[in-house]
PDB file of C-alpha atoms in Angstrom:
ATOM      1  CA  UNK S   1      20.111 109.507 -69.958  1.00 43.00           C
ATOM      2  CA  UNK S   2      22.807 111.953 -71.301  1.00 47.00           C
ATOM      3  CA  UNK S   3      26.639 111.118 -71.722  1.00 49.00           C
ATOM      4  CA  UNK S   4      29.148 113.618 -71.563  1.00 50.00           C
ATOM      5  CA  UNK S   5      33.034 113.306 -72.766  1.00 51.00           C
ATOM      6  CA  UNK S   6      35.341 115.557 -71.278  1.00 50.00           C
ATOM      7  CA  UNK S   7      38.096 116.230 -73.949  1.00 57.00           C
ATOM      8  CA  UNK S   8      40.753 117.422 -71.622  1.00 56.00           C
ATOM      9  CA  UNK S   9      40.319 114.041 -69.159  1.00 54.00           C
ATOM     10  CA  UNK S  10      38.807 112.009 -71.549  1.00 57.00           C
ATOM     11  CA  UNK S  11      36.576 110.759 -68.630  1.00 53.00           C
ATOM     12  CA  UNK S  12      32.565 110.188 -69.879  1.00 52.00           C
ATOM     13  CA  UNK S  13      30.197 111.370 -67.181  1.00 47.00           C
ATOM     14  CA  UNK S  14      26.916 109.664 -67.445  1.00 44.00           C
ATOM     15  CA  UNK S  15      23.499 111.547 -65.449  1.00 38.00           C
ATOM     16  CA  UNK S  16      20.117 110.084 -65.051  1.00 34.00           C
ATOM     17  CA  UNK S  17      17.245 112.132 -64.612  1.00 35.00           C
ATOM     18  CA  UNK S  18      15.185 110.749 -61.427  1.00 33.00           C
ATOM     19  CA  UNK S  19      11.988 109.981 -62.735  1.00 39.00           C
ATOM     20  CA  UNK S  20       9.056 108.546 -60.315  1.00 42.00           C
ATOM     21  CA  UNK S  21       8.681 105.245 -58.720  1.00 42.00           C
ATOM     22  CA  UNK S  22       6.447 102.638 -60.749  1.00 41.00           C
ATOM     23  CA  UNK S  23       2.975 101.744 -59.028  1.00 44.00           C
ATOM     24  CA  UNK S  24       3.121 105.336 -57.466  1.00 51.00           C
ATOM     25  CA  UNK S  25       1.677 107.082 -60.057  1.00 59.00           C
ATOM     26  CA  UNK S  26       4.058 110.018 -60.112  1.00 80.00           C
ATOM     27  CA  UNK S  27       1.601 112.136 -58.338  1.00 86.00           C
ATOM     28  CA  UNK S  28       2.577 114.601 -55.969  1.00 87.00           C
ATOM     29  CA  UNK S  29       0.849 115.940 -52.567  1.00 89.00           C
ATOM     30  CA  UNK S  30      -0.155 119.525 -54.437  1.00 90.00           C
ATOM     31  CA  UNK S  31      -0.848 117.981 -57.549  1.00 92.00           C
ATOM     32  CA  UNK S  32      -3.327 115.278 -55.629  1.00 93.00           C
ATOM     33  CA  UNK S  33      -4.782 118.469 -53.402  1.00 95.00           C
ATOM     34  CA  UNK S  34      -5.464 120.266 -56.790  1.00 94.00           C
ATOM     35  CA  UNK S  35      -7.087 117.776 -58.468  1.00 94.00           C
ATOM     36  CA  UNK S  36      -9.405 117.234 -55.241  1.00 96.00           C
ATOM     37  CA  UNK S  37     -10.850 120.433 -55.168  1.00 96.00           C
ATOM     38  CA  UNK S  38     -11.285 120.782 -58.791  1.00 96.00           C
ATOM     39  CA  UNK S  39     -12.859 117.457 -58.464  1.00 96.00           C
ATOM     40  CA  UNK S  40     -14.965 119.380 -55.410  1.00 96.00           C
ATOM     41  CA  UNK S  41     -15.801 122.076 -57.421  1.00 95.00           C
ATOM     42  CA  UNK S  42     -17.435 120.051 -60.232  1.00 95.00           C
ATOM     43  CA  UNK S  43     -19.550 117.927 -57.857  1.00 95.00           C
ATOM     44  CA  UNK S  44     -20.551 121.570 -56.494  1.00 95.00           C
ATOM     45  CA  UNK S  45     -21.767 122.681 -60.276  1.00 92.00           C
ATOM     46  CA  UNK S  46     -23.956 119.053 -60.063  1.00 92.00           C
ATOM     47  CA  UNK S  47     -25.147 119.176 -57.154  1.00 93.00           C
ATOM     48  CA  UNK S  48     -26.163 122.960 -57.775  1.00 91.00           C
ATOM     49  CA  UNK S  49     -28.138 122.047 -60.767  1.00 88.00           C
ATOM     50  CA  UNK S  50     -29.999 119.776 -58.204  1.00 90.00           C
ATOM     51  CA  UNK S  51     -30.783 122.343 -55.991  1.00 86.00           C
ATOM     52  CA  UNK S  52     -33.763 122.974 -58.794  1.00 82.00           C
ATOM     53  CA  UNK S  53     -35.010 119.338 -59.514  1.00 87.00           C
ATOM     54  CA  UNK S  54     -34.681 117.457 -55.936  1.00 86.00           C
ATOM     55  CA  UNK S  55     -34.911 118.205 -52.844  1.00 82.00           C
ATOM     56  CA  UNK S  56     -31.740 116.259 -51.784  1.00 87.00           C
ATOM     57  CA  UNK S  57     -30.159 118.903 -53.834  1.00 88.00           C
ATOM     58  CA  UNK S  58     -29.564 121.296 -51.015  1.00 89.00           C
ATOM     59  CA  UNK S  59     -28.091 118.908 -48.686  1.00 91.00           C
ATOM     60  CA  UNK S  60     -25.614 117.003 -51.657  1.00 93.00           C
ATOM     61  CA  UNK S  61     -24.911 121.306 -52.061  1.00 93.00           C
ATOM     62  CA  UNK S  62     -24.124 122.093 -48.318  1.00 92.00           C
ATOM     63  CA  UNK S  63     -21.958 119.105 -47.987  1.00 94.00           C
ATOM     64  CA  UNK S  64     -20.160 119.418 -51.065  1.00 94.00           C
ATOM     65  CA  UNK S  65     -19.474 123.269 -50.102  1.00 94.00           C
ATOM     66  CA  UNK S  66     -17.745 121.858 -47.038  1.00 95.00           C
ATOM     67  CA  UNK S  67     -15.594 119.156 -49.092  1.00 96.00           C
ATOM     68  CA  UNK S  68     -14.601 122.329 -51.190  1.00 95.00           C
ATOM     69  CA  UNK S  69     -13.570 124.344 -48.475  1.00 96.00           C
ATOM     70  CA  UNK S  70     -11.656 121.305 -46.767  1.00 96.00           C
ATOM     71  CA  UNK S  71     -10.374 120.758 -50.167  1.00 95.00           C
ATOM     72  CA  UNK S  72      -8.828 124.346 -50.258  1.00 95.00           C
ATOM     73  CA  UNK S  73      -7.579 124.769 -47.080  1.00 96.00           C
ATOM     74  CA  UNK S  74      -5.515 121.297 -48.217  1.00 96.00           C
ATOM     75  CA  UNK S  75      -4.351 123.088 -51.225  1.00 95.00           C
ATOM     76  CA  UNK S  76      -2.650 125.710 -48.964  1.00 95.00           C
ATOM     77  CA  UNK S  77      -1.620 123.469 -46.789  1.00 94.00           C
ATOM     78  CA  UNK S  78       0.202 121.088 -49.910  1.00 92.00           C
ATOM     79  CA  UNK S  79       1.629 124.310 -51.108  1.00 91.00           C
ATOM     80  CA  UNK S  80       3.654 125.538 -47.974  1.00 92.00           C
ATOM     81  CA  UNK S  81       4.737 121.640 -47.353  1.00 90.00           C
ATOM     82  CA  UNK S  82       5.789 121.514 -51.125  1.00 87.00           C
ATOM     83  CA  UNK S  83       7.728 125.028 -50.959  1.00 87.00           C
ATOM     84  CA  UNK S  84       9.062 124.287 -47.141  1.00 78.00           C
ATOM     85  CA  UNK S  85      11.781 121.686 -47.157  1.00 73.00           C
ATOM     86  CA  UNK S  86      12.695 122.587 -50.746  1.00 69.00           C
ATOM     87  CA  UNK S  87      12.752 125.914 -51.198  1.00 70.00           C
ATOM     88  CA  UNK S  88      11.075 126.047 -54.008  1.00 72.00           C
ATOM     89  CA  UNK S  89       9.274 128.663 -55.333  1.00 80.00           C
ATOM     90  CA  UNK S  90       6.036 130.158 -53.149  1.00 85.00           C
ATOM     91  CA  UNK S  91       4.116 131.539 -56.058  1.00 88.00           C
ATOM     92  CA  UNK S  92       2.053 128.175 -55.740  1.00 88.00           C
ATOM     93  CA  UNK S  93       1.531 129.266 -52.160  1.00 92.00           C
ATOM     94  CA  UNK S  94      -0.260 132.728 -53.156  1.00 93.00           C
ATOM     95  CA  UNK S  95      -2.518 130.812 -55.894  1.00 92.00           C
ATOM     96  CA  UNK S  96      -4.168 128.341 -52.621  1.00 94.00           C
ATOM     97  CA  UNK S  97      -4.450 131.370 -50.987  1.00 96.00           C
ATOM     98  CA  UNK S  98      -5.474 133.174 -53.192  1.00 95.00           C
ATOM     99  CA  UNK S  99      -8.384 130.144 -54.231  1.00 95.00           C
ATOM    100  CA  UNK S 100      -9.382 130.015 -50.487  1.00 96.00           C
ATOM    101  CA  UNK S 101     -10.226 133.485 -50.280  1.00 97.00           C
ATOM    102  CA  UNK S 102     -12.227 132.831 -52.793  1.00 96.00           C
ATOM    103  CA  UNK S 103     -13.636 129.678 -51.322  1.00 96.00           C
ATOM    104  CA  UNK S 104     -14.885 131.732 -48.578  1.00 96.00           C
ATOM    105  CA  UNK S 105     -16.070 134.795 -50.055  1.00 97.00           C
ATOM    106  CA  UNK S 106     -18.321 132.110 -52.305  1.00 95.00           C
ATOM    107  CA  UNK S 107     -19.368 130.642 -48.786  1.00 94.00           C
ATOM    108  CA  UNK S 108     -20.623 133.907 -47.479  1.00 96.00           C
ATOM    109  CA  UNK S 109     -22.938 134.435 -50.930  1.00 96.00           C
ATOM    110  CA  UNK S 110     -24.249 130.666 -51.004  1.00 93.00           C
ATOM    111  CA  UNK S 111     -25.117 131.251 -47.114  1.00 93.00           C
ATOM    112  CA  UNK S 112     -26.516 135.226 -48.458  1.00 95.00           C
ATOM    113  CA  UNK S 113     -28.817 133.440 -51.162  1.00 92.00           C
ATOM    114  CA  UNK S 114     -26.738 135.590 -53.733  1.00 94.00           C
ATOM    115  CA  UNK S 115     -27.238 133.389 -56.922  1.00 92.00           C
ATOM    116  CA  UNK S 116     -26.663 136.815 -59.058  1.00 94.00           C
ATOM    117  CA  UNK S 117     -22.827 136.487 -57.616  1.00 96.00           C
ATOM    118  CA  UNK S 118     -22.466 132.769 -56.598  1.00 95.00           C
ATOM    119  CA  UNK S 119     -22.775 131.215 -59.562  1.00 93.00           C
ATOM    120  CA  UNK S 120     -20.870 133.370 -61.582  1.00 95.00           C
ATOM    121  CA  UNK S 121     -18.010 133.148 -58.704  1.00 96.00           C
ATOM    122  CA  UNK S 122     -18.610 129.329 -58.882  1.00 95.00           C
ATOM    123  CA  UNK S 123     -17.401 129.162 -62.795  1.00 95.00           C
ATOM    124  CA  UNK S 124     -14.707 131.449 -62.209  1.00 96.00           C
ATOM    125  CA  UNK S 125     -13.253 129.232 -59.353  1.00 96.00           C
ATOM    126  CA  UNK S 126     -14.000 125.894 -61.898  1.00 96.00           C
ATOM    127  CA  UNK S 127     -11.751 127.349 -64.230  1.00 96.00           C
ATOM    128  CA  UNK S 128      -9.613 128.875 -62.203  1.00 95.00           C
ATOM    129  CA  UNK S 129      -9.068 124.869 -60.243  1.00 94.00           C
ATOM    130  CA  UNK S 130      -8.927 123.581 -63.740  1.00 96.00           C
ATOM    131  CA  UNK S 131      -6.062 125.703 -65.086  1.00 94.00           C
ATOM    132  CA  UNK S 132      -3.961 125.004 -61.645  1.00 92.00           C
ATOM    133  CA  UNK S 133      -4.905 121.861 -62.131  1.00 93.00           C
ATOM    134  CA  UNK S 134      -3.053 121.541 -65.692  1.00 94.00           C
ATOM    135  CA  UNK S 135      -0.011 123.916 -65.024  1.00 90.00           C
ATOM    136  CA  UNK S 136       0.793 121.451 -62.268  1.00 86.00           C
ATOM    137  CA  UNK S 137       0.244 118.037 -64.275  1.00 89.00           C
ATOM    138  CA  UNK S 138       2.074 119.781 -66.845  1.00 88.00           C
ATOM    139  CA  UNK S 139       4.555 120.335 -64.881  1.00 77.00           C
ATOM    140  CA  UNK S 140       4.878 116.811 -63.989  1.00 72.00           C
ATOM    141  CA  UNK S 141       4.992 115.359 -67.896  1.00 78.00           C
ATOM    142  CA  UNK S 142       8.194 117.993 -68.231  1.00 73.00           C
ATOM    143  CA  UNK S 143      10.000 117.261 -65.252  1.00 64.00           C
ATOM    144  CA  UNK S 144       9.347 114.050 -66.259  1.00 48.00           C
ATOM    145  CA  UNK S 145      11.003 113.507 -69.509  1.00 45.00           C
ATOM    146  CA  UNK S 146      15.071 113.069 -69.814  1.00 42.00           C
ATOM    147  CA  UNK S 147      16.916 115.968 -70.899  1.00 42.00           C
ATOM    148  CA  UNK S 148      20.508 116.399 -71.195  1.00 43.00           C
ATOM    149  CA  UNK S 149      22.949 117.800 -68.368  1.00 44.00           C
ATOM    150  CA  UNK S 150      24.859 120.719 -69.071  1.00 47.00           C
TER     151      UNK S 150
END
């Protein structure tokens, strides 16, 4: 909370800074989406590591590759409802597309039997989900804490 005198009125103008609902978590629709497909992606790294022990491997892998996809196409989908109504910024918009290009260009290798591309592609997208993932839950702790008005 931040109180401001005015010295010409005299009047002390008192702001709150909305902060989020208790029991909801504070989680937003892009944040959730995020965390999802990094979620996703990680089960895909398991599950991939299966692929050479079990023979379940390759079906946990093919499904998982589908929850990733569906995962990313929510991430875009998040995005453009987040920026929409708004008007905030659409950078966040280029990033899911951005990651679902990539979704489906690692598609087409898993379905090529390209492990010499795949897997490298694979890491870079884990990291890639991760980072996204804490720029927007970072996001959240600052617009989360009181600051002054101007």
């Amino acid at each position: 909370m931040a109180t401001r005198t005015t010295k010409a009125t005299g009047t002390t103008t008192t702001s709150v800074r909305a902060k989020a609902a208790p029991g909801r978590g504070g989680l937003t629709f892009p944040q959730v989406a995020i965390g999802l497909q990094t979620l996703a992606i990680f089960f895909q790294a398991a599950t991939a590591g299966l692929l050479l022990s079990s023979s379940q491997g390759e079906v946990l892998h093919g499904v998982g590759a589908r929850v990733m996809y569906g995962a990313s196409m929510l991430y875009v989908l998040a995005a453009i409802l987040a920026w929409r109504p708004g008007g905030g910024e659409a950078r966040p918009i280029l990033y899911a597309s951005g990651f679902l290009t990539l979704a489906s260009v690692q598609v087409v290798l898993g379905i090529a039997h390209k492990p010499s591309l795949h897997v490298p592609l694979g890491v870079l997208m884990f990291g890639l989900s991760v980072w996204a993932l804490c720029q927007a839950l970072s996001k959240a702790l600052d617009g989360g804490s009181p600051r002054p008005a101007p």
